[in-house]
Short mmCIF file of C-alpha atoms in Angstrom, two decimals:
data_model
loop_
_atom_site.label_atom_id
_atom_site.label_comp_id
_atom_site.label_asym_id
_atom_site.label_seq_id
_atom_site.Cartn_x
_atom_site.Cartn_y
_atom_site.Cartn_z
CA MET I 1 134.34 32.74 23.14
CA SER I 2 136.16 35.24 25.42
CA ASP I 3 135.00 36.42 28.78
CA ILE I 4 133.78 40.03 29.03
CA MET I 5 133.18 40.26 32.90
CA THR I 6 135.04 38.32 35.58
CA ALA I 7 134.58 38.26 39.37
CA LYS I 8 137.25 37.04 41.61
CA GLU I 9 136.60 36.16 45.16
CA LEU I 10 133.92 38.78 45.44
CA CYS I 11 132.58 39.33 48.96
CA LEU I 12 129.89 41.91 49.85
CA TRP I 13 128.43 42.96 53.22
CA TYR I 14 125.40 45.10 53.86
CA GLY I 15 126.48 46.44 57.31
CA SER I 16 127.40 43.29 59.24
CA SER I 17 125.38 40.77 57.08
CA GLN I 18 127.27 39.17 54.28
CA ALA I 19 125.36 38.91 51.09
CA LEU I 20 128.14 37.54 48.80
CA LYS I 21 130.63 35.03 49.67
CA ASN I 22 133.68 34.43 47.63
CA VAL I 23 131.94 34.58 44.21
CA SER I 24 134.26 33.81 41.39
CA ILE I 25 132.70 33.63 37.89
CA SER I 26 133.54 34.43 34.27
CA ILE I 27 130.87 35.67 31.97
CA PRO I 28 131.37 34.85 28.33
CA GLU I 29 130.62 37.67 25.85
CA LYS I 30 127.68 37.67 23.40
CA SER I 31 125.71 35.15 25.33
CA ILE I 32 122.96 35.01 27.92
CA THR I 33 123.89 34.05 31.43
CA ALA I 34 121.11 33.36 33.81
CA LEU I 35 121.40 33.84 37.56
CA ILE I 36 119.02 31.66 39.46
CA GLY I 37 118.45 30.87 43.22
CA PRO I 38 115.94 31.41 45.93
CA SER I 39 115.01 34.88 47.23
CA GLY I 40 117.74 36.48 49.22
CA CYS I 41 120.46 34.18 47.70
CA GLY I 42 122.55 37.17 46.45
CA LYS I 43 121.82 36.97 42.79
CA SER I 44 120.40 40.48 42.47
CA THR I 45 123.06 41.87 44.72
CA PHE I 46 125.70 40.19 42.46
CA LEU I 47 124.05 41.70 39.27
CA LYS I 48 123.97 45.20 40.86
CA THR I 49 127.64 44.91 41.68
CA LEU I 50 128.53 44.51 38.06
CA ASN I 51 127.52 48.11 37.25
CA ARG I 52 128.26 49.36 40.73
CA MET I 53 124.60 50.31 41.48
CA ASN I 54 125.32 48.95 44.96
CA ASP I 55 127.51 52.12 45.54
CA LEU I 56 124.25 53.94 46.10
CA ILE I 57 123.39 51.85 49.28
CA PRO I 58 125.00 53.06 52.45
CA GLU I 59 127.20 50.81 54.43
CA VAL I 60 128.05 48.41 51.63
CA LYS I 61 131.54 46.92 51.87
CA ILE I 62 133.03 44.97 49.01
CA THR I 63 136.21 42.89 48.83
CA GLY I 64 137.64 41.00 45.91
CA GLU I 65 137.57 42.11 42.23
CA VAL I 66 135.31 42.35 39.33
CA SER I 67 136.98 43.11 36.07
CA TYR I 68 135.30 44.36 32.87
CA LYS I 69 137.43 43.85 29.80
CA GLY I 70 140.41 43.26 32.02
CA VAL I 71 139.98 46.45 34.10
CA ASN I 72 139.05 46.23 37.83
CA ILE I 73 135.73 48.23 38.02
CA PHE I 74 136.43 49.07 41.73
CA ASP I 75 139.72 50.76 40.78
CA SER I 76 139.70 54.50 41.79
CA SER I 77 140.65 55.57 38.21
CA VAL I 78 137.43 53.96 36.80
CA ASP I 79 134.70 56.49 35.87
CA VAL I 80 131.56 54.88 37.24
CA CYS I 81 129.36 56.81 34.76
CA GLU I 82 131.35 55.43 31.88
CA LEU I 83 131.10 51.85 33.33
CA ARG I 84 127.39 52.26 33.61
CA ARG I 85 127.15 53.37 30.03
CA GLU I 86 128.91 50.21 28.93
CA VAL I 87 127.16 47.95 31.41
CA GLY I 88 123.55 48.89 31.02
CA MET I 89 120.66 47.73 33.28
CA VAL I 90 117.04 46.90 32.98
CA PHE I 91 115.12 46.84 36.31
CA GLN I 92 112.44 44.44 37.75
CA LYS I 93 109.65 46.93 37.59
CA PRO I 94 109.41 48.86 34.28
CA ASN I 95 110.56 52.38 35.15
CA PRO I 96 110.29 54.78 32.22
CA PHE I 97 110.81 58.38 33.08
CA PRO I 98 107.59 60.45 33.10
CA MET I 99 108.47 62.09 29.83
CA SER I 100 107.99 61.28 26.17
CA ILE I 101 108.94 58.07 24.50
CA TYR I 102 111.49 60.05 22.57
CA ASP I 103 112.91 61.74 25.50
CA ASN I 104 113.26 58.49 27.39
CA ILE I 105 115.36 56.93 24.66
CA ALA I 106 117.35 60.03 24.02
CA TYR I 107 118.23 60.39 27.80
CA GLY I 108 121.31 58.23 27.66
CA PRO I 109 122.81 59.62 24.49
CA ARG I 110 122.08 63.22 25.61
CA THR I 111 123.79 62.46 28.86
CA HIS I 112 126.87 61.33 27.03
CA GLY I 113 126.89 64.49 24.86
CA VAL I 114 124.96 63.65 21.68
CA LYS I 115 123.26 66.92 20.76
CA SER I 116 122.55 66.76 17.01
CA LYS I 117 118.86 66.23 16.32
CA ALA I 118 119.50 64.04 13.34
CA LYS I 119 121.94 61.79 15.29
CA LEU I 120 119.46 61.49 18.11
CA ASP I 121 116.60 60.62 15.76
CA GLU I 122 118.80 57.85 14.32
CA ILE I 123 119.80 56.43 17.82
CA VAL I 124 116.25 56.55 18.95
CA GLU I 125 114.89 54.76 16.02
CA ARG I 126 117.66 52.12 16.11
CA ALA I 127 117.20 51.51 19.80
CA LEU I 128 113.38 51.11 19.38
CA ARG I 129 113.81 48.79 16.46
CA ASP I 130 116.43 46.69 18.36
CA ALA I 131 114.00 46.41 21.28
CA ALA I 132 111.23 45.34 18.90
CA ILE I 133 108.83 48.15 19.86
CA TRP I 134 109.42 50.64 17.02
CA ASP I 135 106.27 49.58 15.07
CA GLU I 136 104.08 50.11 18.16
CA VAL I 137 105.39 53.49 19.07
CA LYS I 138 106.65 55.15 16.00
CA ASP I 139 103.47 57.30 15.61
CA ARG I 140 103.55 58.55 19.14
CA LEU I 141 107.16 59.23 20.00
CA LYS I 142 106.06 62.52 21.51
CA LYS I 143 103.54 60.86 23.93
CA ASN I 144 104.13 60.27 27.54
CA ALA I 145 105.88 56.93 27.99
CA LEU I 146 103.64 56.18 31.06
CA GLY I 147 100.72 55.70 28.68
CA LEU I 148 102.20 52.45 27.44
CA SER I 149 101.28 48.98 28.77
CA GLY I 150 103.57 47.28 31.26
CA GLY I 151 105.15 45.02 28.58
CA GLN I 152 105.71 47.89 26.33
CA GLN I 153 107.17 49.98 29.12
CA GLN I 154 109.66 47.18 29.80
CA ARG I 155 110.66 46.98 26.12
CA LEU I 156 110.95 50.74 26.14
CA CYS I 157 113.28 50.48 29.17
CA ILE I 158 115.39 47.96 27.30
CA ALA I 159 115.47 50.34 24.27
CA ARG I 160 116.43 53.20 26.62
CA ALA I 161 119.35 51.02 27.85
CA LEU I 162 120.47 50.08 24.34
CA ALA I 163 120.49 53.70 23.22
CA ALA I 164 123.32 54.29 25.48
CA GLU I 165 125.24 51.67 23.28
CA PRO I 166 126.29 49.25 26.11
CA GLN I 167 128.28 46.14 25.68
CA VAL I 168 126.70 44.29 28.54
CA LEU I 169 123.00 44.34 29.47
CA LEU I 170 122.05 43.47 33.09
CA MET I 171 118.49 42.36 33.55
CA ASP I 172 117.06 42.07 37.02
CA GLU I 173 113.95 39.89 36.77
CA PRO I 174 112.71 41.87 33.85
CA THR I 175 109.59 39.93 33.37
CA SER I 176 108.45 39.19 36.83
CA ALA I 177 105.95 42.11 36.62
CA LEU I 178 104.60 41.11 33.25
CA ASP I 179 101.89 38.85 31.82
CA PRO I 180 102.82 35.76 29.84
CA ILE I 181 102.60 37.27 26.40
CA SER I 182 104.73 40.23 27.21
CA THR I 183 107.21 37.83 28.94
CA SER I 184 107.59 35.75 25.83
CA ARG I 185 108.26 38.93 23.77
CA ILE I 186 110.97 39.99 26.17
CA GLU I 187 112.49 36.52 25.96
CA GLU I 188 112.44 36.43 22.18
CA LEU I 189 114.01 39.90 22.29
CA ALA I 190 116.83 38.73 24.60
CA LEU I 191 117.63 35.95 22.19
CA GLN I 192 117.91 38.47 19.36
CA LEU I 193 119.95 40.91 21.40
CA LYS I 194 122.63 38.39 22.27
CA GLU I 195 123.93 38.60 18.71
CA LYS I 196 125.23 42.02 19.77
CA TYR I 197 125.22 42.27 23.42
CA THR I 198 126.21 40.21 26.48
CA ILE I 199 123.15 39.61 28.63
CA ILE I 200 123.10 38.75 32.29
CA ILE I 201 119.59 38.01 33.58
CA VAL I 202 118.40 37.40 37.02
CA THR I 203 115.30 35.24 37.08
CA HIS I 204 113.10 33.42 39.48
CA ASN I 205 111.63 31.44 36.67
CA MET I 206 113.63 28.34 36.01
CA GLN I 207 111.93 27.56 32.69
CA GLN I 208 112.90 30.97 31.56
CA ALA I 209 116.58 30.33 32.28
CA VAL I 210 116.27 26.99 30.45
CA ARG I 211 114.52 28.72 27.42
CA ILE I 212 116.81 31.52 26.80
CA SER I 213 120.19 31.23 28.60
CA ASP I 214 123.45 29.73 27.42
CA ASN I 215 125.01 29.52 30.93
CA THR I 216 123.40 29.38 34.28
CA ALA I 217 124.70 30.23 37.64
CA PHE I 218 122.98 28.93 40.73
CA PHE I 219 123.35 31.03 43.87
CA LEU I 220 122.49 29.99 47.37
CA LEU I 221 122.94 31.95 50.61
CA GLY I 222 125.40 34.34 48.94
CA GLU I 223 127.54 31.50 47.49
CA LEU I 224 127.88 30.62 43.86
CA VAL I 225 127.07 26.98 44.20
CA GLU I 226 127.36 25.96 40.48
CA PHE I 227 128.04 27.54 37.17
CA GLY I 228 128.03 25.87 33.77
CA GLU I 229 126.19 25.42 30.54
CA THR I 230 122.43 25.70 31.09
CA GLU I 231 121.63 22.35 29.48
CA LYS I 232 124.17 20.53 31.60
CA LEU I 233 123.25 22.35 34.79
CA PHE I 234 119.61 21.35 34.56
CA SER I 235 120.03 17.83 33.21
CA GLN I 236 123.19 16.69 35.15
CA PRO I 237 123.86 19.05 38.07
CA LYS I 238 127.08 18.34 39.78
CA GLU I 239 126.01 19.63 43.22
CA LYS I 240 123.35 18.03 45.29
CA ARG I 241 122.03 21.46 46.35
CA THR I 242 121.53 22.48 42.65
CA GLU I 243 119.68 19.31 42.07
CA ASP I 244 117.45 19.84 45.10
CA TYR I 245 116.68 23.40 43.95
CA ILE I 246 115.96 22.74 40.27
CA THR I 247 113.80 19.75 41.10
CA GLY I 248 111.79 21.98 43.30
CA ARG I 249 112.69 20.40 46.67
CA PHE I 250 113.09 23.88 48.19
CA GLY I 251 113.14 27.48 47.27
CA MET E 1 74.35 47.02 65.90
CA LYS E 2 71.89 49.88 65.86
CA LYS E 3 73.75 51.78 68.51
CA ASN E 4 76.81 51.72 66.50
CA ARG E 5 75.23 53.05 63.41
CA LEU E 6 73.80 55.92 65.42
CA PHE E 7 77.24 56.65 66.72
CA GLU E 8 78.70 56.62 63.16
CA ASN E 9 75.98 59.01 62.05
CA ILE E 10 76.62 61.41 64.89
CA ILE E 11 80.30 61.44 64.19
CA HIS E 12 79.66 61.94 60.46
CA GLY E 13 77.40 64.90 61.24
CA ILE E 14 79.99 66.49 63.43
CA PHE E 15 82.65 66.22 60.74
CA LEU E 16 80.26 67.76 58.35
CA ILE E 17 79.46 70.62 60.55
CA LEU E 18 83.23 71.29 61.10
CA GLY E 19 83.77 71.23 57.35
CA LEU E 20 80.89 73.71 56.90
CA ILE E 21 82.30 76.06 59.43
CA THR E 22 85.50 76.44 57.23
CA ILE E 23 83.41 77.02 54.12
CA GLY E 24 81.14 79.40 56.01
CA CYS E 25 84.13 81.55 57.17
CA VAL E 26 85.43 81.85 53.65
CA LEU E 27 81.85 82.79 52.31
CA LEU E 28 81.35 85.22 55.13
CA ILE E 29 84.77 86.99 54.47
CA THR E 30 84.22 87.11 50.70
CA VAL E 31 80.67 88.43 50.93
CA TYR E 32 81.62 91.00 53.59
CA LEU E 33 84.57 92.22 51.53
CA VAL E 34 82.58 92.58 48.34
CA ILE E 35 79.67 94.40 50.13
CA SER E 36 81.88 96.81 51.97
CA GLY E 37 84.46 97.24 49.14
CA ILE E 38 82.14 98.10 46.32
CA PRO E 39 80.69 101.51 47.56
CA ALA E 40 84.05 103.33 47.67
CA ILE E 41 85.07 102.03 44.18
CA ARG E 42 81.65 103.30 42.85
CA GLU E 43 82.13 106.69 44.43
CA ILE E 44 85.74 107.15 43.37
CA GLY E 45 85.29 105.48 39.97
CA ILE E 46 87.05 102.18 39.21
CA ILE E 47 89.58 103.60 36.78
CA ASP E 48 90.55 106.48 39.13
CA PHE E 49 90.72 104.09 42.04
CA LEU E 50 92.88 101.34 40.42
CA PHE E 51 95.02 103.55 38.17
CA GLY E 52 95.22 106.79 40.08
CA LYS E 53 98.78 107.51 41.00
CA LYS E 54 98.02 109.67 44.03
CA TRP E 55 96.83 108.56 47.53
CA ALA E 56 96.00 111.44 49.81
CA SER E 57 93.15 110.19 51.97
CA THR E 58 93.25 112.87 54.57
CA ALA E 59 94.00 115.85 52.31
CA GLU E 60 91.59 118.57 51.92
CA GLU E 61 90.93 117.33 48.44
CA PRO E 62 91.36 113.61 48.96
CA ALA E 63 92.77 111.46 46.29
CA PHE E 64 92.26 107.61 46.34
CA GLY E 65 94.51 106.19 43.63
CA ILE E 66 95.93 102.98 44.69
CA LEU E 67 98.23 102.21 41.75
CA PRO E 68 101.30 102.83 43.89
CA PHE E 69 100.15 100.19 46.41
CA ILE E 70 99.31 97.66 43.62
CA LEU E 71 102.59 98.11 41.86
CA THR E 72 104.49 98.02 45.10
CA SER E 73 102.87 94.75 46.11
CA VAL E 74 103.42 93.28 42.73
CA TYR E 75 107.16 94.40 42.53
CA GLY E 76 107.79 93.45 46.14
CA THR E 77 106.39 90.01 45.65
CA ALA E 78 108.23 89.53 42.35
CA GLY E 79 111.41 90.65 43.91
CA ALA E 80 110.97 88.26 46.85
CA ILE E 81 110.28 85.38 44.46
CA VAL E 82 113.28 86.20 42.24
CA ILE E 83 115.57 86.13 45.28
CA GLY E 84 113.75 83.54 47.38
CA VAL E 85 112.82 80.92 44.98
CA PRO E 86 116.33 80.01 43.56
CA ILE E 87 117.67 79.97 47.17
CA GLY E 88 114.86 77.94 48.49
CA PHE E 89 114.71 75.60 45.52
CA MET E 90 118.40 74.81 45.51
CA THR E 91 118.36 74.29 49.33
CA ALA E 92 115.48 71.88 48.83
CA VAL E 93 117.27 69.90 46.06
CA TYR E 94 120.47 69.74 48.25
CA LEU E 95 118.63 68.67 51.34
CA SER E 96 116.37 66.12 49.59
CA LYS E 97 118.97 64.51 47.42
CA ALA E 98 122.53 65.30 48.37
CA ALA E 99 122.86 66.15 52.06
CA HIS E 100 124.07 63.73 54.53
CA PRO E 101 121.11 62.78 56.88
CA LYS E 102 122.71 64.56 59.85
CA VAL E 103 123.20 67.78 57.91
CA ARG E 104 119.61 67.55 56.68
CA THR E 105 118.28 67.06 60.19
CA VAL E 106 120.21 70.18 61.40
CA ILE E 107 119.24 72.41 58.45
CA GLU E 108 115.57 71.27 58.50
CA ALA E 109 115.37 72.11 62.15
CA ALA E 110 116.66 75.56 61.34
CA VAL E 111 114.25 76.05 58.51
CA ASN E 112 111.31 75.02 60.82
CA LEU E 113 112.53 77.56 63.32
CA LEU E 114 112.65 80.18 60.58
CA ALA E 115 109.02 79.33 59.66
CA GLY E 116 108.05 79.80 63.37
CA ILE E 117 109.48 83.26 63.89
CA PRO E 118 106.65 85.88 64.18
CA SER E 119 106.58 88.41 61.34
CA VAL E 120 106.98 91.31 63.80
CA VAL E 121 110.35 89.89 64.79
CA TYR E 122 111.38 89.82 61.04
CA GLY E 123 110.21 93.41 60.91
CA LEU E 124 112.06 94.36 64.07
CA VAL E 125 115.42 92.77 62.99
CA GLY E 126 114.96 94.26 59.51
CA MET E 127 114.43 97.65 60.98
CA LEU E 128 117.37 97.57 63.24
CA VAL E 129 119.89 95.81 61.09
CA LEU E 130 118.82 95.78 57.45
CA VAL E 131 117.49 99.32 57.09
CA PRO E 132 120.61 101.00 58.48
CA GLY E 133 122.62 98.55 56.61
CA ILE E 134 121.16 99.55 53.30
CA ARG E 135 121.31 103.23 54.20
CA LYS E 136 125.09 102.91 54.62
CA LEU E 137 125.74 100.47 51.83
CA PHE E 138 124.01 102.41 49.09
CA ASN E 139 124.47 105.84 50.77
CA ILE E 140 120.83 106.90 50.66
CA PRO E 141 119.05 109.24 53.10
CA ASP E 142 116.73 106.44 54.36
CA GLY E 143 117.11 102.64 54.23
CA ALA E 144 113.50 101.89 54.67
CA SER E 145 112.71 101.09 51.17
CA LEU E 146 111.23 98.55 48.71
CA PHE E 147 114.64 96.95 48.57
CA ALA E 148 114.51 96.26 52.40
CA ALA E 149 111.10 94.80 52.07
CA ILE E 150 112.06 92.58 49.23
CA ILE E 151 114.92 91.18 51.23
CA VAL E 152 112.70 90.54 54.35
CA LEU E 153 110.05 88.85 52.25
CA ALA E 154 112.55 86.70 50.43
CA ILE E 155 113.71 85.30 53.74
CA MET E 156 110.21 84.99 55.02
CA ILE E 157 109.17 82.91 52.09
CA LEU E 158 112.07 80.57 52.23
CA PRO E 159 110.67 78.07 54.82
CA SER E 160 107.40 77.49 52.83
CA ILE E 161 109.37 77.05 49.43
CA ILE E 162 112.01 74.71 51.03
CA LYS E 163 109.55 72.58 52.91
CA VAL E 164 107.01 72.09 50.00
CA SER E 165 109.77 71.50 47.56
CA ILE E 166 111.49 68.96 49.74
CA THR E 167 108.14 67.04 50.13
CA ALA E 168 107.75 66.99 46.34
CA LEU E 169 111.33 65.93 45.73
CA ASP E 170 111.26 63.25 48.34
CA ALA E 171 108.17 61.72 46.61
CA VAL E 172 110.09 61.26 43.32
CA PRO E 173 110.21 57.44 42.95
CA LYS E 174 113.66 56.06 43.55
CA GLU E 175 113.27 53.85 40.36
CA TYR E 176 113.48 56.93 38.16
CA GLU E 177 116.73 58.05 39.84
CA ASP E 178 118.15 54.51 39.63
CA ALA E 179 117.24 54.29 35.94
CA SER E 180 119.11 57.55 35.24
CA LEU E 181 122.19 56.59 37.21
CA ALA E 182 122.16 53.25 35.59
CA LEU E 183 122.33 54.98 32.25
CA GLY E 184 125.54 56.66 33.25
CA ALA E 185 124.22 60.00 34.38
CA THR E 186 125.96 61.63 37.28
CA PRO E 187 123.95 62.30 40.44
CA THR E 188 123.77 66.02 39.72
CA GLU E 189 122.47 65.28 36.18
CA THR E 190 120.02 62.89 37.69
CA PHE E 191 118.65 65.47 40.13
CA PHE E 192 118.12 68.15 37.51
CA ARG E 193 117.03 66.10 34.57
CA VAL E 194 114.88 63.52 36.33
CA SER E 195 114.00 64.36 39.85
CA VAL E 196 113.19 68.03 39.43
CA PRO E 197 111.10 67.65 36.30
CA THR E 198 109.13 64.88 38.09
CA ALA E 199 108.62 67.11 41.10
CA LYS E 200 107.80 70.22 39.10
CA SER E 201 104.13 70.50 40.04
CA GLY E 202 105.09 70.31 43.69
CA ILE E 203 107.79 72.80 43.22
CA ALA E 204 105.25 75.08 41.51
CA ALA E 205 102.92 74.71 44.49
CA ALA E 206 105.92 75.81 46.65
CA VAL E 207 106.14 78.99 44.52
CA VAL E 208 102.52 79.70 44.92
CA LEU E 209 102.66 79.39 48.65
CA GLY E 210 105.65 81.76 48.58
CA VAL E 211 103.70 84.31 46.39
CA GLY E 212 100.66 84.01 48.72
CA ARG E 213 102.83 84.50 51.83
CA ALA E 214 104.68 87.50 50.27
CA ILE E 215 101.79 89.33 48.93
CA GLY E 216 99.73 88.89 52.12
CA GLU E 217 102.46 89.99 54.58
CA ALA E 218 101.74 93.28 56.35
CA MET E 219 103.65 93.67 59.66
CA ALA E 220 107.26 93.03 58.62
CA VAL E 221 107.00 95.07 55.39
CA MET E 222 105.31 97.90 57.17
CA MET E 223 108.37 98.09 59.52
CA VAL E 224 111.06 98.22 56.81
CA SER E 225 109.38 99.79 53.82
CA GLY E 226 108.91 103.39 55.17
CA ASN E 227 105.24 103.22 54.61
CA VAL E 228 104.94 106.29 52.22
CA PRO E 229 102.55 106.11 49.29
CA ASN E 230 105.17 106.73 46.54
CA MET E 231 105.09 105.05 43.20
CA PRO E 232 107.45 102.14 43.77
CA SER E 233 111.21 102.63 43.25
CA LEU E 234 113.82 100.24 44.66
CA PHE E 235 115.45 102.64 47.03
CA GLN E 236 112.40 104.78 48.06
CA SER E 237 109.98 104.37 50.84
CA VAL E 238 106.88 102.60 49.65
CA ARG E 239 103.60 101.32 50.88
CA PHE E 240 102.01 97.88 50.03
CA LEU E 241 98.46 96.97 49.72
CA THR E 242 98.45 95.26 53.02
CA THR E 243 100.21 98.11 54.81
CA ALA E 244 97.91 100.67 53.34
CA VAL E 245 95.01 98.96 55.03
CA ALA E 246 96.81 98.37 58.33
CA SER E 247 98.28 101.76 58.69
CA GLU E 248 95.13 103.83 58.22
CA MET E 249 92.32 101.66 59.47
CA ALA E 250 92.64 102.85 63.15
CA TYR E 251 91.76 106.38 62.36
CA SER E 252 89.91 106.18 59.13
CA SER E 253 86.38 107.30 58.63
CA GLY E 254 83.83 107.88 55.93
CA LEU E 255 85.00 107.38 52.32
CA GLN E 256 88.59 106.80 53.48
CA GLN E 257 87.46 103.78 55.57
CA GLN E 258 85.34 102.51 52.70
CA ALA E 259 88.34 102.86 50.31
CA LEU E 260 90.45 100.79 52.69
CA PHE E 261 87.90 98.10 52.44
CA SER E 262 88.18 98.40 48.57
CA ILE E 263 91.90 97.90 48.92
CA ALA E 264 91.33 94.82 50.98
CA LEU E 265 88.97 93.57 48.27
CA VAL E 266 91.70 94.22 45.54
CA LEU E 267 94.16 92.32 47.63
CA PHE E 268 91.75 89.53 48.09
CA LEU E 269 91.09 89.34 44.32
CA PHE E 270 94.89 89.31 43.71
CA ILE E 271 95.27 86.24 45.94
CA MET E 272 92.25 84.47 44.33
CA LEU E 273 93.75 85.22 40.90
CA ILE E 274 97.24 83.86 41.81
CA ASN E 275 95.81 80.71 43.31
CA ALA E 276 93.43 80.02 40.35
CA ALA E 277 96.17 80.66 37.77
CA LEU E 278 98.62 78.39 39.57
CA ASN E 279 96.01 75.78 40.31
CA PHE E 280 95.15 75.77 36.52
CA PHE E 281 98.78 75.47 35.80
CA LEU E 282 99.28 72.51 38.13
CA LYS E 283 96.36 70.67 36.81
CA GLY E 284 97.61 71.09 33.29
CA ASN E 285 100.95 69.69 34.40
CA LYS E 286 99.37 66.55 35.88
CA GLU E 287 97.29 65.71 32.84
CA GLY E 288 100.08 66.46 30.43
#
């Protein structure tokens, strides 16, 4: 399996405090990579670096390199909008736009120049089917998306991200605001989606990492402590710190 | 324990009375305007009053038609909105979403200052700068015109439009904007396709405030509009509903004075109507 995203000696500062320290990692494509670690360990920061959402925060300084399909995403010739189209994102709190379900899904494609109604209809249906929410919303596509339940809203957000036809899907604790049933639906969905997409998911829930991920990266205080196959990392961690964390001794 | 409750009750009572004072003022003004405005309308006839094109209150055969005033107020307000809303709205989008914090601080301070300038000063500057400017620019005998009034009103409504729009735009959850950017939209696309639609009811409220301020303004427009009861035309001297009342009240008597009250009543109804219509529109937005 080839690697789709690679970070090399990535460091990141918010003002004077360093949030990422020399992170080097290679993410294999069409798999699920889980990022775990205690709060403030830099896992979300790392995730947001991958689609350059950190650009929006003032006083962020980044050194090192992140390449997507062999291209350094910090290169001045990279169109950040195009990068974000290919590297989609699902946020912690479901954040559908206050508009209709249809318009939510069509937002990405419209942004990227799709105008034909037939084409949009097709994209919307496919995205909603891929996100396993089509049957629940097909009769109310024109209704406001804020009328959906939290779990449905999150799957809608996944559908919205898929409609932009990304290669990589970043998920920032996508189930932390959801109930257990909605959570398991999202997990099932993630497992289906890895057939077509590369998924990188930040999670606080170690069981979740075990259940769905192929590889796991453990972050602590801005460092990547250990990265490897999920099964191995949880059964035979190489690092003492990893073991302490996954056995619940801290964090 | 007991003492505390008594204290609470007293405070509660004071707040209630203060609230009632406000309502009382509104009721008093409304009732007074209706009572004093109706007789003249009755005597003149509502059709002749509202749709009469000639106002000659002190002529030997007086005519009390206020259509010129109504149309002037409507055109003047509409003109001010057409010019002021786009400028104010774009300024608000820029300040709320794009401007550097330092730039925003400076411009916001300027906007607040603009809001605090008394209307007579607007009138004065309009009279000394704008009116002669228009006269020269368009080569007309007198620059005091509807056009001058529209420009002054457009500037006067800017602060309320900018400030209320900024409040609405600032309140747009950052999550929406992040979602849009993460989908690959540019910041500009994000402002206009997500932030502005989300803030639309607040922006509509800004327009209401602007309309209210423009239609109710008397002093500044009196000084730049020439104050002649013509049917409105862009480069002619005109008289607004507000200025009609203000300019004749001091020396009026009899039916003339009663007719001025009727004009005030019409103005009052206009403002009620605008508020009601836009409130209705805002409510519809929230539920939709």
